[in-house]
mmCIF file of C-alpha atoms (C1' of nucleotides) and ligand atoms in Angstrom:
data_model
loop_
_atom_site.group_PDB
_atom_site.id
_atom_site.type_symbol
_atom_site.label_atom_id
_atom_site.label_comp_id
_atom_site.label_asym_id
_atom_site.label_seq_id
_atom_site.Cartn_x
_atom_site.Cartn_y
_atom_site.Cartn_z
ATOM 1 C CA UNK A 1 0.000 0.000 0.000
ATOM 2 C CA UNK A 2 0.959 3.027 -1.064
ATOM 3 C CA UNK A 3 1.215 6.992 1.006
ATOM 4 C CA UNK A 4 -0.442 9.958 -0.896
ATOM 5 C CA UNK A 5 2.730 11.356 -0.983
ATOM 6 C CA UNK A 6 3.975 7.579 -2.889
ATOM 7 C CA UNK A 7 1.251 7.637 -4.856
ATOM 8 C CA UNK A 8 1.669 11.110 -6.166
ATOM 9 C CA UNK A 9 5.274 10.482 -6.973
ATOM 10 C CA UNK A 10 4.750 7.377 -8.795
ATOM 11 C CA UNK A 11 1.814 9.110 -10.593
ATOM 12 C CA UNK A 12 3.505 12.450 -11.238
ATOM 13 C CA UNK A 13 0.704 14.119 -9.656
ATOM 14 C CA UNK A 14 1.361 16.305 -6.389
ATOM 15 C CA UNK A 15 -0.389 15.273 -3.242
ATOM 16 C CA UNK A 16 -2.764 17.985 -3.284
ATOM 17 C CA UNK A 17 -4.284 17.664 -6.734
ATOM 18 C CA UNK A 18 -4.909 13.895 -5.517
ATOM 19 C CA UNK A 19 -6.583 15.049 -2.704
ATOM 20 C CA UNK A 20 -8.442 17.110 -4.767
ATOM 21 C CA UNK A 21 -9.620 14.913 -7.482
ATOM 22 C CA UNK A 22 -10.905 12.059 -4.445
ATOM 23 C CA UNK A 23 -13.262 15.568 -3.465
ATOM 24 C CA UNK A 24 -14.700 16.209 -6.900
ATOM 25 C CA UNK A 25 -15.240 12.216 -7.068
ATOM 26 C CA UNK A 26 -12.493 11.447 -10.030
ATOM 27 C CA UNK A 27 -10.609 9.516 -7.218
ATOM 28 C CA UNK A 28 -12.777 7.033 -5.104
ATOM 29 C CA UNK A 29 -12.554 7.675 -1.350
ATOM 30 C CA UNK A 30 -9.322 6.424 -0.123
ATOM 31 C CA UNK A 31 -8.682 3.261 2.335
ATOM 32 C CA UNK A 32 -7.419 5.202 5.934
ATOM 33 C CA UNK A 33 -4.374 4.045 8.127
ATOM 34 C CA UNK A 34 -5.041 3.939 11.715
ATOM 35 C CA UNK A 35 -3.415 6.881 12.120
ATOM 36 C CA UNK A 36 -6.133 8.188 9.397
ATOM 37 C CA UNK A 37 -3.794 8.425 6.530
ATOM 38 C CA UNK A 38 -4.747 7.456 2.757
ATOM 39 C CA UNK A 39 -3.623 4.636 1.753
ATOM 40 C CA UNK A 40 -3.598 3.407 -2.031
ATOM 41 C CA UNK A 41 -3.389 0.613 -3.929
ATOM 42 C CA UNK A 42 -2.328 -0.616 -7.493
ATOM 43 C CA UNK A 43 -5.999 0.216 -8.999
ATOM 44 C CA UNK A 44 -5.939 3.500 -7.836
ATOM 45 C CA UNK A 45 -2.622 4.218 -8.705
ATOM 46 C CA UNK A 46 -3.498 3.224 -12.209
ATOM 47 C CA UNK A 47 -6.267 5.378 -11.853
ATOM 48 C CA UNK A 48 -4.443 8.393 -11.252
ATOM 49 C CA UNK A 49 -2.272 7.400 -13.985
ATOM 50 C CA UNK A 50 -4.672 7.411 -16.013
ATOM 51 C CA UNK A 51 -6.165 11.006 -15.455
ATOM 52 C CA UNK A 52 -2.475 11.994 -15.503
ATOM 53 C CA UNK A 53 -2.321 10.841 -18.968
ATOM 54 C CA UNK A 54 -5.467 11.864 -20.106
ATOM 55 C CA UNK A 55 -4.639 15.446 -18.699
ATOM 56 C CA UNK A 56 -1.312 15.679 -20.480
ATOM 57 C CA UNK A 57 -3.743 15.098 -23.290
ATOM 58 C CA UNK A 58 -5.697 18.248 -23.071
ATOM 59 C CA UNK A 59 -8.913 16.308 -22.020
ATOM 60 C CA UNK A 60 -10.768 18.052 -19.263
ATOM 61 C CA UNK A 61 -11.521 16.492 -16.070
ATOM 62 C CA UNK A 62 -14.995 16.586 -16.973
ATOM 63 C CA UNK A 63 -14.100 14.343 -20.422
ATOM 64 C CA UNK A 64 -11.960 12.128 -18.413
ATOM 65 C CA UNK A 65 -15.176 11.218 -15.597
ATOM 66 C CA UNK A 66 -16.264 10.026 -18.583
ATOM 67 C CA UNK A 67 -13.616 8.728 -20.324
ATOM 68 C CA UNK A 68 -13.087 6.373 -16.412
ATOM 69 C CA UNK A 69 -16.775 5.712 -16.050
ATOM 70 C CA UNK A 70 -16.734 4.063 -19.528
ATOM 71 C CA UNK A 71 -13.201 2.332 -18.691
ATOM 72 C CA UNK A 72 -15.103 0.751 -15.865
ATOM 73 C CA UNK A 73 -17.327 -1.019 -18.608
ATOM 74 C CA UNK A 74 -15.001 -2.915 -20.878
ATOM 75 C CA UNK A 75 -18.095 -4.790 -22.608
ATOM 76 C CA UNK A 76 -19.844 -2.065 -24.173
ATOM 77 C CA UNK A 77 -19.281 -0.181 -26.834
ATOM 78 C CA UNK A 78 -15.726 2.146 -27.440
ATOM 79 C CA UNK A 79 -17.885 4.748 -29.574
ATOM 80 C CA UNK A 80 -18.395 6.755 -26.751
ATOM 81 C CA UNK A 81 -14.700 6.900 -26.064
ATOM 82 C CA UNK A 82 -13.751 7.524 -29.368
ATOM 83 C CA UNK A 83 -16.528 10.119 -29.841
ATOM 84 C CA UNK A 84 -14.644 11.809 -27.017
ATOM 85 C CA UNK A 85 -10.971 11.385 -28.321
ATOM 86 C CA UNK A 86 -11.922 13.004 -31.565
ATOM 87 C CA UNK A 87 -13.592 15.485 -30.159
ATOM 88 C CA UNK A 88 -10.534 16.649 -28.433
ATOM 89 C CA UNK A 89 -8.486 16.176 -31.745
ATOM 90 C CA UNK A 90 -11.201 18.904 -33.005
ATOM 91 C CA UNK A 91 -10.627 21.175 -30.225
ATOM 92 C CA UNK A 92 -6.857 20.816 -30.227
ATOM 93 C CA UNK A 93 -6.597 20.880 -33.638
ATOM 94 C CA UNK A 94 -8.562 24.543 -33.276
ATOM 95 C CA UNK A 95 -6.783 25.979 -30.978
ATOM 96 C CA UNK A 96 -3.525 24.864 -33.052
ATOM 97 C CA UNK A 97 -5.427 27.101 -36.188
ATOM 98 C CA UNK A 98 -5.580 29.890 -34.126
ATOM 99 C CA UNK A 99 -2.013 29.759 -32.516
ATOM 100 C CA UNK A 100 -0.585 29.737 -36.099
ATOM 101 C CA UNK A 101 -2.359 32.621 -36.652
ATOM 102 C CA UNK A 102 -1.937 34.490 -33.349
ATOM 103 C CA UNK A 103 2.038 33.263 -34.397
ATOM 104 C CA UNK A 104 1.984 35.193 -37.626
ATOM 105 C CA UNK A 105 0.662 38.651 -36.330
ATOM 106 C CA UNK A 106 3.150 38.839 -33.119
ATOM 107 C CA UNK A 107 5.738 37.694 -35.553
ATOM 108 C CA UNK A 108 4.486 40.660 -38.602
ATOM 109 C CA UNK A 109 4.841 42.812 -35.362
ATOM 110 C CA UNK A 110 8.046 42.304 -33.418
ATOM 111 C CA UNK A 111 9.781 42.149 -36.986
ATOM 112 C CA UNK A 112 8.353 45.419 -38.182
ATOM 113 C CA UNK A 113 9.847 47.498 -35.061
ATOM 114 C CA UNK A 114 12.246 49.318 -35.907
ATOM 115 C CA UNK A 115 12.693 49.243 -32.212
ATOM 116 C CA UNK A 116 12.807 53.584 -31.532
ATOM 117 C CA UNK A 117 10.273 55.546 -29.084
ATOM 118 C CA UNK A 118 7.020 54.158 -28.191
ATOM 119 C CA UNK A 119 5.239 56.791 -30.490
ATOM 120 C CA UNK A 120 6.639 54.982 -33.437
ATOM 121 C CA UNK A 121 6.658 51.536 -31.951
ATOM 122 C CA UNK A 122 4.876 48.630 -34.703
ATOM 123 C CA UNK A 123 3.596 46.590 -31.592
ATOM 124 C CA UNK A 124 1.685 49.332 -29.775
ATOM 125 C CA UNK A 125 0.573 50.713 -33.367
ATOM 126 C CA UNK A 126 -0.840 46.933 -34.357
ATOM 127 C CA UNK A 127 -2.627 46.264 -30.679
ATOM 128 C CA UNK A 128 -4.606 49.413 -31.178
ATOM 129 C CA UNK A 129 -5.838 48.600 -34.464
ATOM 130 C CA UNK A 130 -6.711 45.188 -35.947
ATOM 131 C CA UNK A 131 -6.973 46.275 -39.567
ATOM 132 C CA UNK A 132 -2.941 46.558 -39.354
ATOM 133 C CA UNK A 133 -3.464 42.901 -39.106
ATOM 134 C CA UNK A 134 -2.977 40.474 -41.932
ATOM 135 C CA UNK A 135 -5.020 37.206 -41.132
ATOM 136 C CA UNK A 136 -8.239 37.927 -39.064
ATOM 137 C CA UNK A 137 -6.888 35.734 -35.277
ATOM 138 C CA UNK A 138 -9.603 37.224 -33.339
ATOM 139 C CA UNK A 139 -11.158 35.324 -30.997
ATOM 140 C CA UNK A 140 -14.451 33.274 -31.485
ATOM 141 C CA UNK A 141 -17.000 33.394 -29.203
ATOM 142 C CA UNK A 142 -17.399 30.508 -27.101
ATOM 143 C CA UNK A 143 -13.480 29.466 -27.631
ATOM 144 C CA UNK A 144 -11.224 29.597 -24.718
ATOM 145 C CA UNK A 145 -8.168 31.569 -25.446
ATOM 146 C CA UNK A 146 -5.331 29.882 -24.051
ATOM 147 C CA UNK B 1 -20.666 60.179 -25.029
ATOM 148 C CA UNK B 2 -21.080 55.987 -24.820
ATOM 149 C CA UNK B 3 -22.815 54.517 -22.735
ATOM 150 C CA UNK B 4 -21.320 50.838 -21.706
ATOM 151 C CA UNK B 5 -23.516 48.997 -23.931
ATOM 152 C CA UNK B 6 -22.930 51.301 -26.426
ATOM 153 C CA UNK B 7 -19.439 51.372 -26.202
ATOM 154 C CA UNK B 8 -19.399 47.392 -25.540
ATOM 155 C CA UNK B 9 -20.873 46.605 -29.051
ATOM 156 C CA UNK B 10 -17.926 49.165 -30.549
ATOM 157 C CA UNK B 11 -15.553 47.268 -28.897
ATOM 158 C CA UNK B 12 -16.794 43.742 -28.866
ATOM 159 C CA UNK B 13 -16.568 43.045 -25.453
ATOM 160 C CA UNK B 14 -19.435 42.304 -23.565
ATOM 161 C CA UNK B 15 -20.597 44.951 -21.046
ATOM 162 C CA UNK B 16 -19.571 43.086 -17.401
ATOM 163 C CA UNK B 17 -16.260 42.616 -18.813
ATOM 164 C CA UNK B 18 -15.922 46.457 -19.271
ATOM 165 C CA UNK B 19 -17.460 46.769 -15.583
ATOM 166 C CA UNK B 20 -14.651 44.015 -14.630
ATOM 167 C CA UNK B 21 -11.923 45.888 -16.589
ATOM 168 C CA UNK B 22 -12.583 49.372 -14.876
ATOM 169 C CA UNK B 23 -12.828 46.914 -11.415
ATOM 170 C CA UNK B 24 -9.215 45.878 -11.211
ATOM 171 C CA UNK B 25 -8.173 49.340 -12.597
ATOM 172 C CA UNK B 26 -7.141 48.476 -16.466
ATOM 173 C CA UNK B 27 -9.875 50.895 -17.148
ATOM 174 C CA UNK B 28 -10.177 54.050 -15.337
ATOM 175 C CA UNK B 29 -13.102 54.846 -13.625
ATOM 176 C CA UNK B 30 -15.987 56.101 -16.031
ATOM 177 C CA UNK B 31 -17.617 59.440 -15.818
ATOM 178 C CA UNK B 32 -21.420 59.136 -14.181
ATOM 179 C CA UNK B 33 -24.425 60.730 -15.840
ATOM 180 C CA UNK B 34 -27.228 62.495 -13.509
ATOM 181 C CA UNK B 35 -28.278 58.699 -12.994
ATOM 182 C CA UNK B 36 -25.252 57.280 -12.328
ATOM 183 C CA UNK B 37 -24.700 55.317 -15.337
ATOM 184 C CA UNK B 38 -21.034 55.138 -17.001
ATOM 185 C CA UNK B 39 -20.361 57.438 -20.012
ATOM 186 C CA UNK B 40 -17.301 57.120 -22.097
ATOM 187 C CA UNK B 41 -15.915 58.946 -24.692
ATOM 188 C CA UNK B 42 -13.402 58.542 -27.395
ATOM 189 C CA UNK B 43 -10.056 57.804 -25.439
ATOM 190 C CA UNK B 44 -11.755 55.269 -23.450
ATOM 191 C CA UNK B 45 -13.818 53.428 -26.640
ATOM 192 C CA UNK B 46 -9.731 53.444 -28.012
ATOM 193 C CA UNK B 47 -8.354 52.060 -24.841
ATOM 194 C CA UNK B 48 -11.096 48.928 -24.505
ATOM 195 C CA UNK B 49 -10.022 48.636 -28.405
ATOM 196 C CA UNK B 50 -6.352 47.743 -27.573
ATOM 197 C CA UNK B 51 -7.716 45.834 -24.610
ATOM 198 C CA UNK B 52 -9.924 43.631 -26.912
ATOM 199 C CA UNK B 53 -7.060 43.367 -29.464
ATOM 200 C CA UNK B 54 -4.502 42.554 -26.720
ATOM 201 C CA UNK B 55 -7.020 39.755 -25.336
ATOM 202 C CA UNK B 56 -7.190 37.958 -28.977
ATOM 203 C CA UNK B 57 -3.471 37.967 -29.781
ATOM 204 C CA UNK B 58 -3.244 36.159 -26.495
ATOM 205 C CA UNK B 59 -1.841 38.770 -23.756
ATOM 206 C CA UNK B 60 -2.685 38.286 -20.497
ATOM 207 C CA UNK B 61 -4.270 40.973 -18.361
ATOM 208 C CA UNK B 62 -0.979 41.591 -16.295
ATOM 209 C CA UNK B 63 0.509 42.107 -20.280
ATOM 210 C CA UNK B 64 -1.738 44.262 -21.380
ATOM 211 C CA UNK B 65 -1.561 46.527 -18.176
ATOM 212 C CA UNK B 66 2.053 47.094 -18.964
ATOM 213 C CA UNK B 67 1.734 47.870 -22.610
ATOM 214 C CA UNK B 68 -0.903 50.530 -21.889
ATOM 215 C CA UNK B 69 0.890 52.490 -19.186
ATOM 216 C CA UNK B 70 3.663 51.888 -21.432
ATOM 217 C CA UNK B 71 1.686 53.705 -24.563
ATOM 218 C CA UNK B 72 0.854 56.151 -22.102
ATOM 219 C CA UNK B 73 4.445 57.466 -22.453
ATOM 220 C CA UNK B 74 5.156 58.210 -26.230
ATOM 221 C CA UNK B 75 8.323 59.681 -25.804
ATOM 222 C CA UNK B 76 10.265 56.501 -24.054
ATOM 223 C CA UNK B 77 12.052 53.797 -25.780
ATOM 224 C CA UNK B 78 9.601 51.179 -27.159
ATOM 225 C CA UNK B 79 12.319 48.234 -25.991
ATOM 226 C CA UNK B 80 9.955 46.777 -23.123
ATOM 227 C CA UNK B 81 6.898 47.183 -25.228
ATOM 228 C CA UNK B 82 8.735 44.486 -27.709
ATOM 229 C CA UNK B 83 9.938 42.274 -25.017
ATOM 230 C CA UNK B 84 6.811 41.770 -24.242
ATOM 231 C CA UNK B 85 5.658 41.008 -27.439
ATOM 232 C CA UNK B 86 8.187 38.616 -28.253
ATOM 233 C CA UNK B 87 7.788 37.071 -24.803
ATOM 234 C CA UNK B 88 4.111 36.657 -26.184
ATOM 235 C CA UNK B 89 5.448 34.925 -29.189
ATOM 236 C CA UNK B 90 7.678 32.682 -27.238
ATOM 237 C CA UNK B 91 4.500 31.749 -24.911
ATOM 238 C CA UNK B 92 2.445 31.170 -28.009
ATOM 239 C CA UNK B 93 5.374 29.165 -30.046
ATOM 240 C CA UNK B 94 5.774 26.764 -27.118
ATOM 241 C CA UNK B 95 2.007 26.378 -27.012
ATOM 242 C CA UNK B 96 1.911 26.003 -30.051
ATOM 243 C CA UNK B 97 4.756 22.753 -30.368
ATOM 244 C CA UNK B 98 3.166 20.941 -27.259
ATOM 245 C CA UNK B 99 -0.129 21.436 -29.542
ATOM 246 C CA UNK B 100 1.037 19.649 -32.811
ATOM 247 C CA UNK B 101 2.920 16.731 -30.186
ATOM 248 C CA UNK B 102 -0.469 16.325 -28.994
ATOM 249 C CA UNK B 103 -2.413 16.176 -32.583
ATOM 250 C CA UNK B 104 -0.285 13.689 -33.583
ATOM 251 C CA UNK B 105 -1.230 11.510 -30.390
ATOM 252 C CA UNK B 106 -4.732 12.015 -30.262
ATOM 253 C CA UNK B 107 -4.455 11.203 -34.320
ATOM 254 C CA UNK B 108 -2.884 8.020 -33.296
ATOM 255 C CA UNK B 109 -5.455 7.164 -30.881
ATOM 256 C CA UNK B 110 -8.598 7.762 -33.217
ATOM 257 C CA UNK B 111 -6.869 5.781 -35.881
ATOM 258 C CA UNK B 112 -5.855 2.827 -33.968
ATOM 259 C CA UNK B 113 -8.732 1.805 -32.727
ATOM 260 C CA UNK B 114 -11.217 -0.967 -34.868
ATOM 261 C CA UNK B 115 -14.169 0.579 -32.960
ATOM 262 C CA UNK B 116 -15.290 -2.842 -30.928
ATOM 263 C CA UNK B 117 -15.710 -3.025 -27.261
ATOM 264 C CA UNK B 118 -14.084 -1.217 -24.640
ATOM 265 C CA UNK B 119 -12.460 -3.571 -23.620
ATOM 266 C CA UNK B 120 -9.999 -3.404 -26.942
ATOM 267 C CA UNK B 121 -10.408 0.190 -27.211
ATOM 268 C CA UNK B 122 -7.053 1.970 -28.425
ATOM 269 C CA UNK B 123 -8.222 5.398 -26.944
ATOM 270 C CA UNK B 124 -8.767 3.457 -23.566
ATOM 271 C CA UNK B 125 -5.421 1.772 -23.679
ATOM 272 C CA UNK B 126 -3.141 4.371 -24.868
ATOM 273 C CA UNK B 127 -4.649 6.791 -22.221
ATOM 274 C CA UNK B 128 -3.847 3.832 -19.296
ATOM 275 C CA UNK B 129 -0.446 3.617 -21.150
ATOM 276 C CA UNK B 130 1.857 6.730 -22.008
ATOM 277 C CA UNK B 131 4.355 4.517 -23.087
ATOM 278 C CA UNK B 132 2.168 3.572 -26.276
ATOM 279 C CA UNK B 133 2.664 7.068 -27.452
ATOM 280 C CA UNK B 134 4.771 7.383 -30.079
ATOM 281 C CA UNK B 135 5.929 10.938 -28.972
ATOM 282 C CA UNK B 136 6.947 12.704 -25.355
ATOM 283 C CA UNK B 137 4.005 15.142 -25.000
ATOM 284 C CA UNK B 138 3.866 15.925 -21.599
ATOM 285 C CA UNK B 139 2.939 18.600 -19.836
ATOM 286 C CA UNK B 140 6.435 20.619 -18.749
ATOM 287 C CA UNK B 141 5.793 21.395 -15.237
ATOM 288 C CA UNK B 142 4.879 25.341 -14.892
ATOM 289 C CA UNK B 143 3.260 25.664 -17.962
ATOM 290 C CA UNK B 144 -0.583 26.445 -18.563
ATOM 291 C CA UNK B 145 -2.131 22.914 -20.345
ATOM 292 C CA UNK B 146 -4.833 24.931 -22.530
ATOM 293 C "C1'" DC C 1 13.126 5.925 24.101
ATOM 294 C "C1'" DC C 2 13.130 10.646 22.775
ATOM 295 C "C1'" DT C 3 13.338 14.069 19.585
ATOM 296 C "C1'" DA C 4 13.472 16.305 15.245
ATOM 297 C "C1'" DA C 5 12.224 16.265 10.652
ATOM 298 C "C1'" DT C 6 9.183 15.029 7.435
ATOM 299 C "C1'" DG C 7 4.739 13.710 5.903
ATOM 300 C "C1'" DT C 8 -0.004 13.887 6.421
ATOM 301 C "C1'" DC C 9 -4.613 15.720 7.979
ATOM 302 C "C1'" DT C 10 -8.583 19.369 7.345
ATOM 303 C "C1'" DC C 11 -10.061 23.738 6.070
ATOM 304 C "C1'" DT C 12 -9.967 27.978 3.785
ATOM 305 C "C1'" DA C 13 -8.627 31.154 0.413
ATOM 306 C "C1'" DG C 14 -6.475 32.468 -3.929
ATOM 307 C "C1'" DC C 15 -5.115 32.370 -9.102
ATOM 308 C "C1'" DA C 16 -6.882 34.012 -14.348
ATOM 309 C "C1'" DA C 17 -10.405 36.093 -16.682
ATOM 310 C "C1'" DC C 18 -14.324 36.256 -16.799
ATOM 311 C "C1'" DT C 19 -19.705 34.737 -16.446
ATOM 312 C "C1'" DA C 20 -23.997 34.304 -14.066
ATOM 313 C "C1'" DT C 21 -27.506 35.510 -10.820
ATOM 314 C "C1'" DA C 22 -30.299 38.463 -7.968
ATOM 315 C "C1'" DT C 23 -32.249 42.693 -6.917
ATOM 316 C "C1'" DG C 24 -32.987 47.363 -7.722
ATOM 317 C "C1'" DT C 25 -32.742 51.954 -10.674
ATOM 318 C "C1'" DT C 26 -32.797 54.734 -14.876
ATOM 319 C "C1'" DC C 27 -33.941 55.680 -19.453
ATOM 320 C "C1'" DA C 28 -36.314 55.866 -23.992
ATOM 321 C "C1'" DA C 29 -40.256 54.601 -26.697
ATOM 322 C "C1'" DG C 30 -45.052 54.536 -27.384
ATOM 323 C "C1'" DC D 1 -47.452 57.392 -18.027
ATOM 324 C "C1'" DT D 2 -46.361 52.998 -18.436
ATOM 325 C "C1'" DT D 3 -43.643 49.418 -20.035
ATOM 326 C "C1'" DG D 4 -39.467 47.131 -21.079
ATOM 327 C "C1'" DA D 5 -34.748 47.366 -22.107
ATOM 328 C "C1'" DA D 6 -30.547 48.792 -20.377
ATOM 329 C "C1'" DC D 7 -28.203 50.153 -16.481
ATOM 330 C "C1'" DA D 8 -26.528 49.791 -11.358
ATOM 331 C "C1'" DT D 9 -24.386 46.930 -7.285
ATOM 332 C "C1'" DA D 10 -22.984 42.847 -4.973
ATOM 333 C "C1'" DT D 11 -22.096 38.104 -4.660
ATOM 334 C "C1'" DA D 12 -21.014 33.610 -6.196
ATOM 335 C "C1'" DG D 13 -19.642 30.290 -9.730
ATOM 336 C "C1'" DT D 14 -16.463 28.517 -13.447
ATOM 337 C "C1'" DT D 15 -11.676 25.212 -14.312
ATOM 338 C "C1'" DG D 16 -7.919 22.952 -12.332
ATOM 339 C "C1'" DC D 17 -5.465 23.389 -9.409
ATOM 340 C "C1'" DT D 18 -1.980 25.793 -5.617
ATOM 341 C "C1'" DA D 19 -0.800 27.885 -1.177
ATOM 342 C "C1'" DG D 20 -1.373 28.618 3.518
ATOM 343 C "C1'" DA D 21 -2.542 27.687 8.555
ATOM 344 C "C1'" DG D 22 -2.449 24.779 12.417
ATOM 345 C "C1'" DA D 23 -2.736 20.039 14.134
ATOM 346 C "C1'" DC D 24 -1.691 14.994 14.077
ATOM 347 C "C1'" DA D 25 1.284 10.763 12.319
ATOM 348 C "C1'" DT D 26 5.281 8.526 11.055
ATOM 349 C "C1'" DT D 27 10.070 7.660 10.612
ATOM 350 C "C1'" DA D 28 15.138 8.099 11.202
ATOM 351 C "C1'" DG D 29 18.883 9.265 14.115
ATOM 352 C "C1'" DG D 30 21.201 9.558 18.519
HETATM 353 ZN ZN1 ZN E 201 8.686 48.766 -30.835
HETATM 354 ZN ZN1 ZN E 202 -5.491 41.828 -35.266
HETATM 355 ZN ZN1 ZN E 203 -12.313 2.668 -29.362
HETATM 356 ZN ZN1 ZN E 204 1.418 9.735 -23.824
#
DNA sequence: CCTAATGTCTCTAGCAACTATATGTTCAAG
DNA sequence: CTTGAACATATAGTTGCTAGAGACATTAGG
């Protein structure tokens, strides 16, 4: 049996985040030492790896509930999961459409500075005005930004 | 004179973000009519502009505050204005290669799997398993995952 | 065996950048 | 003059953690 603080390492999850996904229910309620400490076994530690993964992934923890809950069923169908995987190869794949773009304009204005007083500067010029810009980057509604 | 709704729709930014960006002081505080609603003129409709332009290329808040005290002073050297722009471009560059790592995962994923039960589902696996992935796409510790 | 150093416990608050909700006031049209 | 949209304030919620306080548990050294 493993400590939190185990657990976390082997995972590559700190000990707080593990405590915090066993309170929004991703975890299951831990086993308790006498001494009240959590204790984990090899389920739960491939579990965690699991989220882990799925977070260096991009999926959010809502996606990955999921993503677990149907793990949990290996008879049925995958379509679910899959439905899920592509539909955050959609969502990455926007956000990479709009990076290349946000990649262009920063790099139209940090090469068009000539680099003198502020009143001449390219990059203050270009932030106040978007029709300086050359591909249209702005921001859909709905989208996160990062 | 605006009023915020007014000015929001000029600006395309919805009106409790304009009450939010006078809040933590990256807009100053509005005039008041008789009836204490906000009217803004000219300057400010410019400011919210850069604000909203800022936002989409990706500039944090913290960013943006600098830049705008920073265009606040035409006559000073325009160096830290294009730090922080190619900081921004460095930020959105490593985004941007952690992005395409990802694609090609998630891509590998969707493609593996023969659609059956869950129980043979390539999404489920490879998420249990990083060391299916082809590449090493995880998350560098300190940086934002969107 | 005692002590000191970690490690763990719970609880609360904070981060970015908004968004939503509730309740009340002002304004413009008809 | 009434109605309804737009405005006002204040508070709480969102995502995915992270940091702190103050108390208990465990472990390694002397
Ligand atoms: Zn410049
Ligand atoms: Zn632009
Ligand atoms: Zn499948
Ligand atoms: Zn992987």
């Amino acid at each position: 049996m493993l400590t939190i603080g185990k657990l976390g390492a082997e995972a590559g999850v700190k000990v707080p985040t593990v405590r915090y996904y066993e309170q929004i229910g991703l975890l299951p309620k831990a086993e308790r030492s006498a001494g009240n400490q959590r204790l984990y076994g090899r389920k739960a530690l491939e579990r965690l790896a699991f989220i882990r993964h799925a977070r260096d992934l991009g999926f959010t923890l809502e996606a990955i509930r999921d993503l677990l809950s149907l793990s949990d069923r290996p008879d049925q169908s995958c379509a679910a999961a899959d439905a899920i995987a592509k539909a955050q190869l959609a969502e990455v794949e926007s956000r990479l459409a709009r990076l290349m773009s946000l990649k262009a304009e920063l790099e139209r204005m940090v090469v068009q500075c000539a680099g003198g007083r502020i009143a001449d500067c390219r990059v203050i010029e270009v932030l106040g005005d978007h029709s300086l810009c050359a591909t249209d980057h702005r921001h859909p509604e709905g989208e996160h930004i990062a």
